[in-house]
Amino acid sequence: MPLILGGLAFLFKHPAAGRRQIVGYRVPGDFCDVHLSELYPLDYSVAALGPVRVASIPVRDLSDLLARHPAIERAFALAELLDLAMLREWLLNIGQRNAQQKLCHFFCEMSVRLRAVGMVNGDGSVELPLDQAVLADTTGLTLVHINRTLQQMRHDRLVELGKRRLTVRDPERLAAVAEFDTSYLRVEHGRTAVA
Amino acid sequence: MPLILGGLAFLFKHPAAGRRQIVGYRVPGDFCDVHLSELYPLDYSVAALGPVRVASIPVRDLSDLLARHPAIERAFALAELLDLAMLREWLLNIGQRNAQQKLCHFFCEMSVRLRAVGMVNGDGSVELPLDQAVLADTTGLTLVHINRTLQQMRHDRLVELGKRRLTVRDPERLAAVAEFDTSYLRVEHGRTAVA
DNA sequence: CGACCGATTGACCTGCGTCAAATATCGTGG
DNA sequence: CCACGATATTTGACGCAGGTCAATCGGTCG
């Protein structure tokens, strides 16, 4: 039961061929997988985005830990509900929106989550080290189309995606385009930094 | 905390406009929402597909019930993990596959789930009362395109979608087209009919 | 300098969307 | 039993967002 302390990771699934769908991101303070692997074999894989620091909680200690600390148990339950909420929101995003909106929405979500755990730089940009191929697998779009959409967004002064960082130029408009509503992330409700 | 006893329901979310994304189905034996609404406000809505019978478990009794019956608590945890797994699989489905595959995959999943709870007719068809508009909102496709894809599938002898029932003509080929792998549904693992 | 990896570009194509109208299908009341 | 409105399926013509293929460019590193 790994807990992320620093760095980013993502979860993904393979359909048969060379394709890949990313089904979630993990930021510091998140559990990698909420599974007790005994109960339910993993149906996805995990990969790191750059170096990651992880704390591993032995499963044997876990039930004890949860019993002893109700606050941790509650955090645990919340983490799972949050995961469900994010997946539903993603499904809506992938299913209903166009390329630009998908990217906007993803950037909004990551911006909020990264900000919540303090992965912000002095200039307000946010620590997000991904290449366009990863964005493609996140949104279900093509690398080429991601590239063109990003150019458009850059030109529209919405966001700037640097080598390792994301700079949101116009948060209002970004959220508006994405029809983004933070509430499903529940950042206020003390799920920031379990550590 | 409603538990479905008979009939079908689905969960959905609205992006701003008149669009709608269905984010899950509930069959007999499923909990409608695994939320303790105190902890986490719902971010989706529920609708019934025809008449539904529901048992309502008061939230106050719940923690007691779980504590007293570990088997139920375990079923509960499993239900949540299953929900996560289905959402991930759906995300992959919506993100990576073409219209025909999406439909095939959805039909495969529903066929398995409905069969697991005995909603099968004598002729092997399965109880699935939905119209093409609902299919559209499930897959993120257009009503018109759903119609054309269904015709193709009918012509290819893959499935037949009647007024209230789905008949799978060629299960093998259906699963092959959809790249469907049952395992994420874990039907063997005693999650059939909690009731 | 050469190899490599990621970003970018261009030409072209197609799956799916859009708009709009035509047919079923069905429950209801006359 | 039939007419009628409402709901669902089907059809046709047409357009475009996004996919595909393939080449180029820029930077980085040994």
Tab-separated table of C-alpha atoms (C1' of nucleotides) in Angstrom:
chain	number	residue	atom	x	y	z
A	1	MET	CA	0.000	0.000	0.000
A	2	PRO	CA	2.264	2.777	-1.299
A	3	LEU	CA	1.758	6.404	-0.325
A	4	ILE	CA	3.263	9.083	-2.546
A	5	LEU	CA	5.476	11.541	-0.707
A	6	GLY	CA	7.004	13.432	-3.608
A	7	GLY	CA	6.781	13.426	-7.396
A	8	LEU	CA	4.002	12.346	-9.728
A	9	ALA	CA	2.709	9.050	-11.003
A	10	PHE	CA	-0.114	7.924	-13.236
A	11	LEU	CA	-2.258	4.834	-13.667
A	12	PHE	CA	-3.020	3.337	-17.049
A	13	LYS	CA	-4.616	0.452	-18.875
A	14	HIS	CA	-3.817	-1.195	-22.188
A	15	PRO	CA	-6.417	-2.176	-24.703
A	16	ALA	CA	-5.042	-4.956	-26.881
A	17	ALA	CA	-2.830	-3.061	-29.295
A	18	GLY	CA	-0.214	-0.325	-28.871
A	19	ARG	CA	-2.756	2.057	-27.397
A	20	ARG	CA	-2.872	3.132	-23.785
A	21	GLN	CA	-5.392	4.971	-21.666
A	22	ILE	CA	-4.314	6.845	-18.592
A	23	VAL	CA	-6.980	6.456	-15.926
A	24	GLY	CA	-5.659	8.680	-13.188
A	25	TYR	CA	-2.836	10.656	-11.681
A	26	ARG	CA	-1.294	10.494	-8.224
A	27	VAL	CA	0.157	13.498	-6.491
A	28	PRO	CA	1.935	13.685	-3.150
A	29	GLY	CA	-0.426	12.676	-0.376
A	30	ASP	CA	-2.289	10.162	-2.545
A	31	PHE	CA	-2.265	6.435	-2.099
A	32	CYS	CA	-1.067	4.730	-5.261
A	33	ASP	CA	-3.764	2.126	-5.122
A	34	VAL	CA	-6.384	1.846	-2.457
A	35	HIS	CA	-6.523	-1.895	-2.978
A	36	LEU	CA	-5.760	-4.521	-0.501
A	37	SER	CA	-4.289	-6.584	-3.252
A	38	GLU	CA	-5.590	-9.729	-1.648
A	39	LEU	CA	-9.162	-8.642	-2.191
A	40	TYR	CA	-8.910	-7.500	-5.733
A	41	PRO	CA	-6.127	-8.028	-8.247
A	42	LEU	CA	-5.024	-4.832	-9.966
A	43	ASP	CA	-6.576	-4.175	-13.334
A	44	TYR	CA	-4.198	-1.361	-14.205
A	45	SER	CA	-0.509	-0.433	-14.121
A	46	VAL	CA	1.349	2.398	-12.467
A	47	ALA	CA	4.151	4.499	-13.887
A	48	ALA	CA	6.149	7.373	-12.476
A	49	LEU	CA	6.534	10.793	-14.062
A	50	GLY	CA	10.109	11.407	-13.096
A	51	PRO	CA	11.553	10.523	-9.707
A	52	VAL	CA	9.025	9.679	-7.001
A	53	ARG	CA	9.351	9.254	-3.269
A	54	VAL	CA	7.100	6.617	-1.798
A	55	ALA	CA	6.279	5.338	1.658
A	56	SER	CA	5.216	1.736	1.700
A	57	ILE	CA	2.706	0.694	4.336
A	58	PRO	CA	2.718	-3.062	4.899
A	59	VAL	CA	-0.746	-4.484	4.405
A	60	ARG	CA	-0.468	-6.445	7.632
A	61	ASP	CA	-0.098	-3.265	9.657
A	62	LEU	CA	-2.914	-1.616	7.862
A	63	SER	CA	-6.064	-2.964	9.471
A	64	ASP	CA	-4.470	-2.360	12.813
A	65	LEU	CA	-3.547	1.167	11.862
A	66	LEU	CA	-7.030	1.929	10.617
A	67	ALA	CA	-8.643	0.537	13.721
A	68	ARG	CA	-6.389	2.572	15.964
A	69	HIS	CA	-6.725	5.867	14.096
A	70	PRO	CA	-10.251	6.651	12.932
A	71	ALA	CA	-9.003	9.813	11.281
A	72	ILE	CA	-6.792	7.755	9.000
A	73	GLU	CA	-9.597	5.381	8.263
A	74	ARG	CA	-11.780	8.299	7.329
A	75	ALA	CA	-9.065	9.739	5.111
A	76	PHE	CA	-8.874	6.373	3.476
A	77	ALA	CA	-12.578	6.201	2.737
A	78	LEU	CA	-12.481	9.742	1.419
A	79	ALA	CA	-9.597	8.911	-0.866
A	80	GLU	CA	-11.645	6.178	-2.437
A	81	LEU	CA	-14.694	8.388	-2.882
A	82	LEU	CA	-12.503	11.049	-4.391
A	83	ASP	CA	-11.108	8.515	-6.809
A	84	LEU	CA	-14.600	7.546	-7.867
A	85	ALA	CA	-15.593	11.173	-8.321
A	86	MET	CA	-12.533	11.915	-10.426
A	87	LEU	CA	-13.172	8.919	-12.646
A	88	ARG	CA	-16.761	9.949	-13.223
A	89	GLU	CA	-15.664	13.458	-14.063
A	90	TRP	CA	-13.043	12.128	-16.449
A	91	LEU	CA	-15.572	9.934	-18.138
A	92	LEU	CA	-17.745	12.955	-18.729
A	93	ASN	CA	-14.746	14.857	-19.953
A	94	ILE	CA	-13.586	12.235	-22.425
A	95	GLY	CA	-17.089	11.389	-23.517
A	96	GLN	CA	-18.645	14.780	-24.025
A	97	ARG	CA	-16.097	17.432	-24.756
A	98	ASN	CA	-13.941	18.485	-27.690
A	99	ALA	CA	-10.161	18.444	-27.789
A	100	GLN	CA	-9.595	21.911	-26.405
A	101	GLN	CA	-12.085	21.425	-23.592
A	102	LYS	CA	-10.544	18.111	-22.625
A	103	LEU	CA	-7.143	19.671	-22.265
A	104	CYS	CA	-8.515	22.670	-20.400
A	105	HIS	CA	-10.324	20.430	-17.990
A	106	PHE	CA	-7.302	18.270	-17.361
A	107	PHE	CA	-5.144	21.310	-16.760
A	108	CYS	CA	-7.718	22.736	-14.376
A	109	GLU	CA	-7.836	19.551	-12.362
A	110	MET	CA	-4.095	19.129	-12.161
A	111	SER	CA	-3.594	22.767	-11.342
A	112	VAL	CA	-5.952	22.503	-8.384
A	113	ARG	CA	-4.500	19.246	-7.134
A	114	LEU	CA	-0.889	20.320	-7.452
A	115	ARG	CA	-1.583	23.653	-5.857
A	116	ALA	CA	-3.278	21.873	-2.969
A	117	VAL	CA	-0.077	20.008	-2.186
A	118	GLY	CA	2.170	22.982	-2.746
A	119	MET	CA	3.761	21.978	-6.034
A	120	VAL	CA	3.738	25.576	-7.224
A	121	ASN	CA	6.637	27.665	-8.387
A	122	GLY	CA	7.236	31.278	-7.530
A	123	ASP	CA	5.831	32.482	-10.849
A	124	GLY	CA	2.537	30.675	-10.219
A	125	SER	CA	3.317	27.882	-12.637
A	126	VAL	CA	2.726	24.363	-11.476
A	127	GLU	CA	5.049	21.352	-11.437
A	128	LEU	CA	3.797	19.079	-14.238
A	129	PRO	CA	6.474	17.187	-16.158
A	130	LEU	CA	4.650	15.554	-19.045
A	131	ASP	CA	5.215	15.311	-22.760
A	132	GLN	CA	2.562	15.504	-25.442
A	133	ALA	CA	2.369	11.738	-25.821
A	134	VAL	CA	1.231	11.416	-22.229
A	135	LEU	CA	-1.359	14.105	-22.775
A	136	ALA	CA	-2.601	12.154	-25.756
A	137	ASP	CA	-3.018	8.986	-23.710
A	138	THR	CA	-4.753	10.981	-21.004
A	139	THR	CA	-7.343	12.530	-23.266
A	140	GLY	CA	-7.777	9.757	-25.813
A	141	LEU	CA	-6.588	12.066	-28.567
A	142	THR	CA	-3.709	11.813	-31.015
A	143	LEU	CA	-0.256	13.176	-30.380
A	144	VAL	CA	-0.528	15.288	-33.500
A	145	HIS	CA	-3.860	16.697	-32.539
A	146	ILE	CA	-2.673	17.434	-29.022
A	147	ASN	CA	0.169	19.405	-30.491
A	148	ARG	CA	-2.128	21.504	-32.652
A	149	THR	CA	-4.598	22.087	-29.857
A	150	LEU	CA	-1.829	23.163	-27.504
A	151	GLN	CA	-0.581	25.646	-30.063
A	152	GLN	CA	-4.046	27.074	-30.339
A	153	MET	CA	-4.339	27.378	-26.555
A	154	ARG	CA	-0.944	28.998	-26.331
A	155	HIS	CA	-1.939	31.428	-29.033
A	156	ASP	CA	-5.189	32.165	-27.165
A	157	ARG	CA	-3.156	32.952	-24.032
A	158	LEU	CA	-4.872	30.200	-22.062
A	159	VAL	CA	-1.915	28.134	-20.928
A	160	GLU	CA	1.751	27.575	-21.566
A	161	LEU	CA	3.184	24.087	-21.218
A	162	GLY	CA	6.911	24.163	-20.554
A	163	LYS	CA	9.416	21.386	-20.241
A	164	ARG	CA	8.410	20.484	-16.691
A	165	ARG	CA	5.798	23.039	-15.806
A	166	LEU	CA	2.351	24.216	-16.642
A	167	THR	CA	1.610	27.935	-16.589
A	168	VAL	CA	-2.031	28.898	-16.523
A	169	ARG	CA	-2.270	32.302	-18.170
A	170	ASP	CA	-5.991	32.884	-17.747
A	171	PRO	CA	-7.555	30.702	-15.037
A	172	GLU	CA	-11.047	32.168	-15.439
A	173	ARG	CA	-11.261	31.553	-19.128
A	174	LEU	CA	-9.605	28.166	-18.800
A	175	ALA	CA	-12.249	27.014	-16.332
A	176	ALA	CA	-15.002	28.522	-18.437
A	177	VAL	CA	-13.897	26.727	-21.581
A	178	ALA	CA	-13.624	23.441	-19.681
A	179	GLU	CA	-16.920	23.951	-17.855
A	180	PHE	CA	-14.786	23.143	-14.838
A	181	ASP	CA	-16.322	22.969	-11.383
A	182	THR	CA	-13.834	22.288	-8.626
A	183	SER	CA	-16.333	20.886	-6.194
A	184	TYR	CA	-15.830	17.240	-7.096
A	185	LEU	CA	-12.225	17.503	-5.955
A	186	ARG	CA	-13.144	18.595	-2.421
A	187	VAL	CA	-9.802	20.199	-1.835
A	188	GLU	CA	-11.112	22.174	1.128
A	189	HIS	CA	-12.069	19.041	3.022
A	190	GLY	CA	-8.733	18.326	4.572
A	191	ARG	CA	-7.533	15.845	2.037
A	192	THR	CA	-4.495	17.930	1.293
A	193	ALA	CA	-1.246	16.335	2.318
A	194	VAL	CA	-2.019	13.304	4.414
A	195	ALA	CA	1.682	13.345	5.183
B	1	MET	CA	-28.232	3.891	1.257
B	2	PRO	CA	-30.490	2.220	-1.341
B	3	LEU	CA	-29.971	-1.344	-2.457
B	4	ILE	CA	-31.500	-2.426	-5.763
B	5	LEU	CA	-33.694	-5.507	-5.510
B	6	GLY	CA	-35.229	-5.528	-8.982
B	7	GLY	CA	-35.052	-3.481	-12.155
B	8	LEU	CA	-32.285	-1.328	-13.554
B	9	ALA	CA	-30.995	2.160	-12.880
B	10	PHE	CA	-28.184	4.306	-14.171
B	11	LEU	CA	-26.036	7.154	-12.896
B	12	PHE	CA	-25.303	10.241	-14.946
B	13	LYS	CA	-23.718	13.666	-14.933
B	14	HIS	CA	-24.539	16.838	-16.833
B	15	PRO	CA	-21.943	19.036	-18.431
B	16	ALA	CA	-23.328	22.551	-18.759
B	17	ALA	CA	-25.540	22.230	-21.797
B	18	GLY	CA	-28.175	19.701	-22.866
B	19	ARG	CA	-25.656	16.901	-22.964
B	20	ARG	CA	-25.510	14.041	-20.508
B	21	GLN	CA	-22.959	11.363	-19.732
B	22	ILE	CA	-24.021	8.118	-18.142
B	23	VAL	CA	-21.336	7.029	-15.705
B	24	GLY	CA	-22.638	3.667	-14.580
B	25	TYR	CA	-25.454	1.184	-14.338
B	26	ARG	CA	-26.982	-0.527	-11.342
B	27	VAL	CA	-28.415	-4.021	-11.479
B	28	PRO	CA	-30.166	-5.983	-8.741
B	29	GLY	CA	-27.777	-6.599	-5.878
B	30	ASP	CA	-25.938	-3.304	-6.371
B	31	PHE	CA	-25.975	-0.393	-4.006
B	32	CYS	CA	-27.188	2.734	-5.731
B	33	ASP	CA	-24.498	4.871	-4.232
B	34	VAL	CA	-21.853	3.717	-1.845
B	35	HIS	CA	-21.732	7.132	-0.299
B	36	LEU	CA	-22.481	8.008	3.216
B	37	SER	CA	-23.967	11.238	1.993
B	38	GLU	CA	-22.638	13.040	5.028
B	39	LEU	CA	-19.081	12.396	3.986
B	40	TYR	CA	-19.335	13.324	0.369
B	41	PRO	CA	-22.114	15.115	-1.471
B	42	LEU	CA	-23.237	13.333	-4.616
B	43	ASP	CA	-21.701	14.586	-7.810
B	44	TYR	CA	-24.109	12.681	-10.045
B	45	SER	CA	-27.780	11.840	-10.433
B	46	VAL	CA	-29.635	8.553	-10.554
B	47	ALA	CA	-32.463	7.533	-12.865
B	48	ALA	CA	-34.454	4.337	-13.202
B	49	LEU	CA	-34.840	2.298	-16.373
B	50	GLY	CA	-38.413	1.237	-15.859
B	51	PRO	CA	-39.835	0.177	-12.510
B	52	VAL	CA	-37.293	-0.559	-9.798
B	53	ARG	CA	-37.593	-2.205	-6.419
B	54	VAL	CA	-35.319	-0.778	-3.772
B	55	ALA	CA	-34.480	-1.534	-0.184
B	56	SER	CA	-33.419	1.484	1.788
B	57	ILE	CA	-30.900	0.979	4.549
B	58	PRO	CA	-30.912	3.852	7.038
B	59	VAL	CA	-27.469	5.323	7.375
B	60	ARG	CA	-27.704	5.262	11.170
B	61	ASP	CA	-28.057	1.489	11.157
B	62	LEU	CA	-25.240	1.067	8.735
B	63	SER	CA	-22.089	1.371	10.756
B	64	ASP	CA	-23.657	-0.941	13.279
B	65	LEU	CA	-24.586	-3.410	10.602
B	66	LEU	CA	-21.098	-3.370	9.118
B	67	ALA	CA	-19.470	-3.853	12.473
B	68	ARG	CA	-21.707	-6.772	13.283
B	69	HIS	CA	-21.383	-8.565	9.939
B	70	PRO	CA	-17.871	-8.593	8.522
B	71	ALA	CA	-19.155	-10.383	5.439
B	72	ILE	CA	-21.364	-7.438	4.623
B	73	GLU	CA	-18.577	-5.022	5.268
B	74	ARG	CA	-16.411	-6.980	2.891
B	75	ALA	CA	-19.131	-7.026	0.252
B	76	PHE	CA	-19.331	-3.305	0.685
B	77	ALA	CA	-15.641	-2.767	0.136
B	78	LEU	CA	-15.742	-5.047	-2.876
B	79	ALA	CA	-18.635	-3.126	-4.357
B	80	GLU	CA	-16.594	0.029	-4.206
B	81	LEU	CA	-13.551	-1.598	-5.776
B	82	LEU	CA	-15.742	-3.033	-8.482
B	83	ASP	CA	-17.147	0.400	-9.156
B	84	LEU	CA	-13.656	1.782	-9.543
B	85	ALA	CA	-12.687	-1.014	-11.883
B	86	MET	CA	-15.754	-0.517	-14.048
B	87	LEU	CA	-15.135	3.198	-14.300
B	88	ARG	CA	-11.539	2.643	-15.356
B	89	GLU	CA	-12.637	0.146	-17.960
B	90	TRP	CA	-15.294	2.533	-19.236
B	91	LEU	CA	-12.762	5.305	-19.483
B	92	LEU	CA	-10.599	3.095	-21.630
B	93	ASN	CA	-13.607	2.130	-23.673
B	94	ILE	CA	-14.779	5.673	-24.334
B	95	GLY	CA	-11.270	6.982	-24.808
B	96	GLN	CA	-9.730	4.403	-27.080
B	97	ARG	CA	-12.281	2.544	-29.124
B	98	ASN	CA	-14.467	3.263	-32.135
B	99	ALA	CA	-18.245	3.313	-32.174
B	100	GLN	CA	-18.787	-0.374	-32.866
B	101	GLN	CA	-16.286	-1.456	-30.240
B	102	LYS	CA	-17.818	0.814	-27.641
B	103	LEU	CA	-21.211	-0.717	-28.152
B	104	CYS	CA	-19.832	-4.241	-28.201
B	105	HIS	CA	-18.005	-3.638	-24.973
B	106	PHE	CA	-21.019	-2.171	-23.261
B	107	PHE	CA	-23.172	-5.073	-24.386
B	108	CYS	CA	-20.585	-7.547	-23.152
B	109	GLU	CA	-20.459	-5.938	-19.739
B	110	MET	CA	-24.193	-5.711	-19.321
B	111	SER	CA	-24.681	-9.225	-20.584
B	112	VAL	CA	-22.316	-10.576	-17.961
B	113	ARG	CA	-23.753	-8.509	-15.138
B	114	LEU	CA	-27.359	-9.257	-15.956
B	115	ARG	CA	-26.666	-12.915	-16.414
B	116	ALA	CA	-24.949	-12.967	-13.026
B	117	VAL	CA	-28.135	-11.829	-11.355
B	118	GLY	CA	-30.388	-14.041	-13.397
B	119	MET	CA	-32.008	-11.455	-15.624
B	120	VAL	CA	-31.992	-13.828	-18.560
B	121	ASN	CA	-34.887	-14.983	-20.662
B	122	GLY	CA	-35.484	-18.500	-21.874
B	123	ASP	CA	-34.075	-17.718	-25.317
B	124	GLY	CA	-30.805	-16.531	-23.838
B	125	SER	CA	-31.585	-12.877	-24.379
B	126	VAL	CA	-31.006	-10.534	-21.501
B	127	GLU	CA	-33.333	-8.030	-19.833
B	128	LEU	CA	-32.091	-4.603	-20.991
B	129	PRO	CA	-34.785	-1.973	-21.547
B	130	LEU	CA	-32.999	0.973	-23.104
B	131	ASP	CA	-33.545	3.143	-26.126
B	132	GLN	CA	-30.919	4.428	-28.503
B	133	ALA	CA	-30.761	7.822	-26.823
B	134	VAL	CA	-29.584	6.172	-23.620
B	135	LEU	CA	-26.989	4.216	-25.544
B	136	ALA	CA	-25.778	7.472	-27.017
B	137	ASP	CA	-25.353	9.052	-23.594
B	138	THR	CA	-23.593	5.934	-22.399
B	139	THR	CA	-21.020	5.853	-25.147
B	140	GLY	CA	-20.598	9.546	-25.815
B	141	LEU	CA	-21.800	9.073	-29.378
B	142	THR	CA	-24.696	10.588	-31.288
B	143	LEU	CA	-28.137	9.086	-31.445
B	144	VAL	CA	-27.891	8.976	-35.218
B	145	HIS	CA	-24.540	7.290	-35.191
B	146	ILE	CA	-25.713	4.779	-32.615
B	147	ASN	CA	-28.571	3.891	-34.889
B	148	ARG	CA	-26.307	3.286	-37.867
B	149	THR	CA	-23.802	1.311	-35.848
B	150	LEU	CA	-26.563	-0.871	-34.423
B	151	GLN	CA	-27.820	-1.589	-37.891
B	152	GLN	CA	-24.361	-2.636	-38.927
B	153	MET	CA	-24.036	-4.916	-35.911
B	154	ARG	CA	-27.433	-6.416	-36.570
B	155	HIS	CA	-26.446	-6.994	-40.163
B	156	ASP	CA	-23.207	-8.609	-38.993
B	157	ARG	CA	-25.210	-10.962	-36.769
B	158	LEU	CA	-23.468	-9.705	-33.649
B	159	VAL	CA	-26.422	-8.605	-31.553
B	160	GLU	CA	-30.091	-7.801	-31.781
B	161	LEU	CA	-31.509	-5.054	-29.567
B	162	GLY	CA	-35.223	-5.502	-29.013
B	163	LYS	CA	-37.674	-3.282	-27.227
B	164	ARG	CA	-36.737	-4.506	-23.784
B	165	ARG	CA	-34.117	-7.118	-24.413
B	166	LEU	CA	-30.658	-7.628	-25.793
B	167	THR	CA	-29.912	-10.783	-27.740
B	168	VAL	CA	-26.282	-11.612	-28.239
B	169	ARG	CA	-26.043	-13.576	-31.478
B	170	ASP	CA	-22.321	-14.276	-31.458
B	171	PRO	CA	-20.736	-13.904	-28.007
B	172	GLU	CA	-17.248	-14.882	-29.139
B	173	ARG	CA	-17.066	-12.396	-31.922
B	174	LEU	CA	-18.714	-9.725	-29.809
B	175	ALA	CA	-16.068	-10.081	-27.128
B	176	ALA	CA	-13.326	-10.201	-29.743
B	177	VAL	CA	-14.448	-6.994	-31.418
B	178	ALA	CA	-14.712	-5.262	-28.048
B	179	GLU	CA	-11.409	-6.638	-26.801
B	180	PHE	CA	-13.522	-7.607	-23.820
B	181	ASP	CA	-11.985	-9.315	-20.811
B	182	THR	CA	-14.460	-10.240	-18.104
B	183	SER	CA	-11.946	-10.361	-15.319
B	184	TYR	CA	-12.433	-6.793	-14.101
B	185	LEU	CA	-16.040	-7.638	-13.264
B	186	ARG	CA	-15.106	-10.437	-10.864
B	187	VAL	CA	-18.444	-12.140	-11.228
B	188	GLU	CA	-17.113	-15.378	-9.804
B	189	HIS	CA	-16.133	-13.753	-6.538
B	190	GLY	CA	-19.453	-13.977	-4.806
B	191	ARG	CA	-20.671	-10.543	-5.651
B	192	THR	CA	-23.741	-11.908	-7.326
B	193	ALA	CA	-26.944	-11.104	-5.512
B	194	VAL	CA	-26.005	-9.678	-2.165
B	195	ALA	CA	-29.681	-10.060	-1.352
C	1	DC	C1'	29.735	15.434	-35.046
C	2	DG	C1'	26.169	11.820	-35.154
C	3	DA	C1'	22.256	9.610	-32.821
C	4	DC	C1'	18.175	10.256	-30.585
C	5	DC	C1'	14.062	12.113	-28.692
C	6	DG	C1'	10.441	15.260	-28.581
C	7	DA	C1'	7.954	19.074	-30.880
C	8	DT	C1'	6.176	20.697	-35.160
C	9	DT	C1'	4.332	20.777	-39.903
C	10	DG	C1'	1.867	19.549	-44.191
C	11	DA	C1'	-1.249	16.972	-47.091
C	12	DC	C1'	-4.870	14.191	-47.095
C	13	DC	C1'	-8.669	11.214	-45.342
C	14	DT	C1'	-12.677	9.413	-42.636
C	15	DG	C1'	-15.556	8.482	-38.654
C	16	DC	C1'	-18.728	10.650	-36.561
C	17	DG	C1'	-21.616	14.908	-35.974
C	18	DT	C1'	-25.344	17.966	-37.610
C	19	DC	C1'	-29.664	19.150	-39.555
C	20	DA	C1'	-33.872	17.851	-41.007
C	21	DA	C1'	-37.330	15.104	-42.565
C	22	DA	C1'	-39.671	10.570	-43.014
C	23	DT	C1'	-41.378	6.309	-40.836
C	24	DA	C1'	-42.537	3.148	-37.599
C	25	DT	C1'	-44.464	1.943	-32.899
C	26	DC	C1'	-47.529	2.410	-29.188
C	27	DG	C1'	-50.754	3.805	-25.705
C	28	DT	C1'	-55.240	6.272	-25.393
C	29	DG	C1'	-59.672	7.828	-25.913
C	30	DG	C1'	-63.589	8.117	-29.085
D	1	DC	C1'	-61.550	-0.887	-34.347
D	2	DC	C1'	-59.599	3.373	-35.758
D	3	DA	C1'	-57.678	7.975	-35.525
D	4	DC	C1'	-54.219	10.663	-33.155
D	5	DG	C1'	-50.559	12.502	-30.753
D	6	DA	C1'	-46.327	11.263	-28.543
D	7	DT	C1'	-42.233	8.626	-28.537
D	8	DA	C1'	-38.641	5.955	-30.969
D	9	DT	C1'	-36.284	4.421	-35.085
D	10	DT	C1'	-34.602	5.202	-39.559
D	11	DT	C1'	-32.813	7.733	-43.612
D	12	DG	C1'	-30.302	11.214	-46.536
D	13	DA	C1'	-27.160	14.900	-47.540
D	14	DC	C1'	-23.424	17.247	-46.077
D	15	DG	C1'	-19.599	19.186	-43.078
D	16	DC	C1'	-15.801	19.064	-39.857
D	17	DA	C1'	-12.994	17.643	-35.863
D	18	DG	C1'	-9.739	14.768	-35.326
D	19	DG	C1'	-6.952	10.742	-37.332
D	20	DT	C1'	-3.125	9.044	-40.361
D	21	DC	C1'	1.239	9.105	-42.643
D	22	DA	C1'	5.434	10.959	-43.183
D	23	DA	C1'	8.795	14.358	-43.186
D	24	DT	C1'	11.339	18.170	-40.838
D	25	DC	C1'	13.334	20.691	-37.097
D	26	DG	C1'	15.511	21.682	-32.535
D	27	DG	C1'	17.829	20.432	-28.670
D	28	DT	C1'	20.672	17.279	-25.852
D	29	DC	C1'	24.089	14.185	-24.833
D	30	DG	C1'	27.931	11.177	-25.371
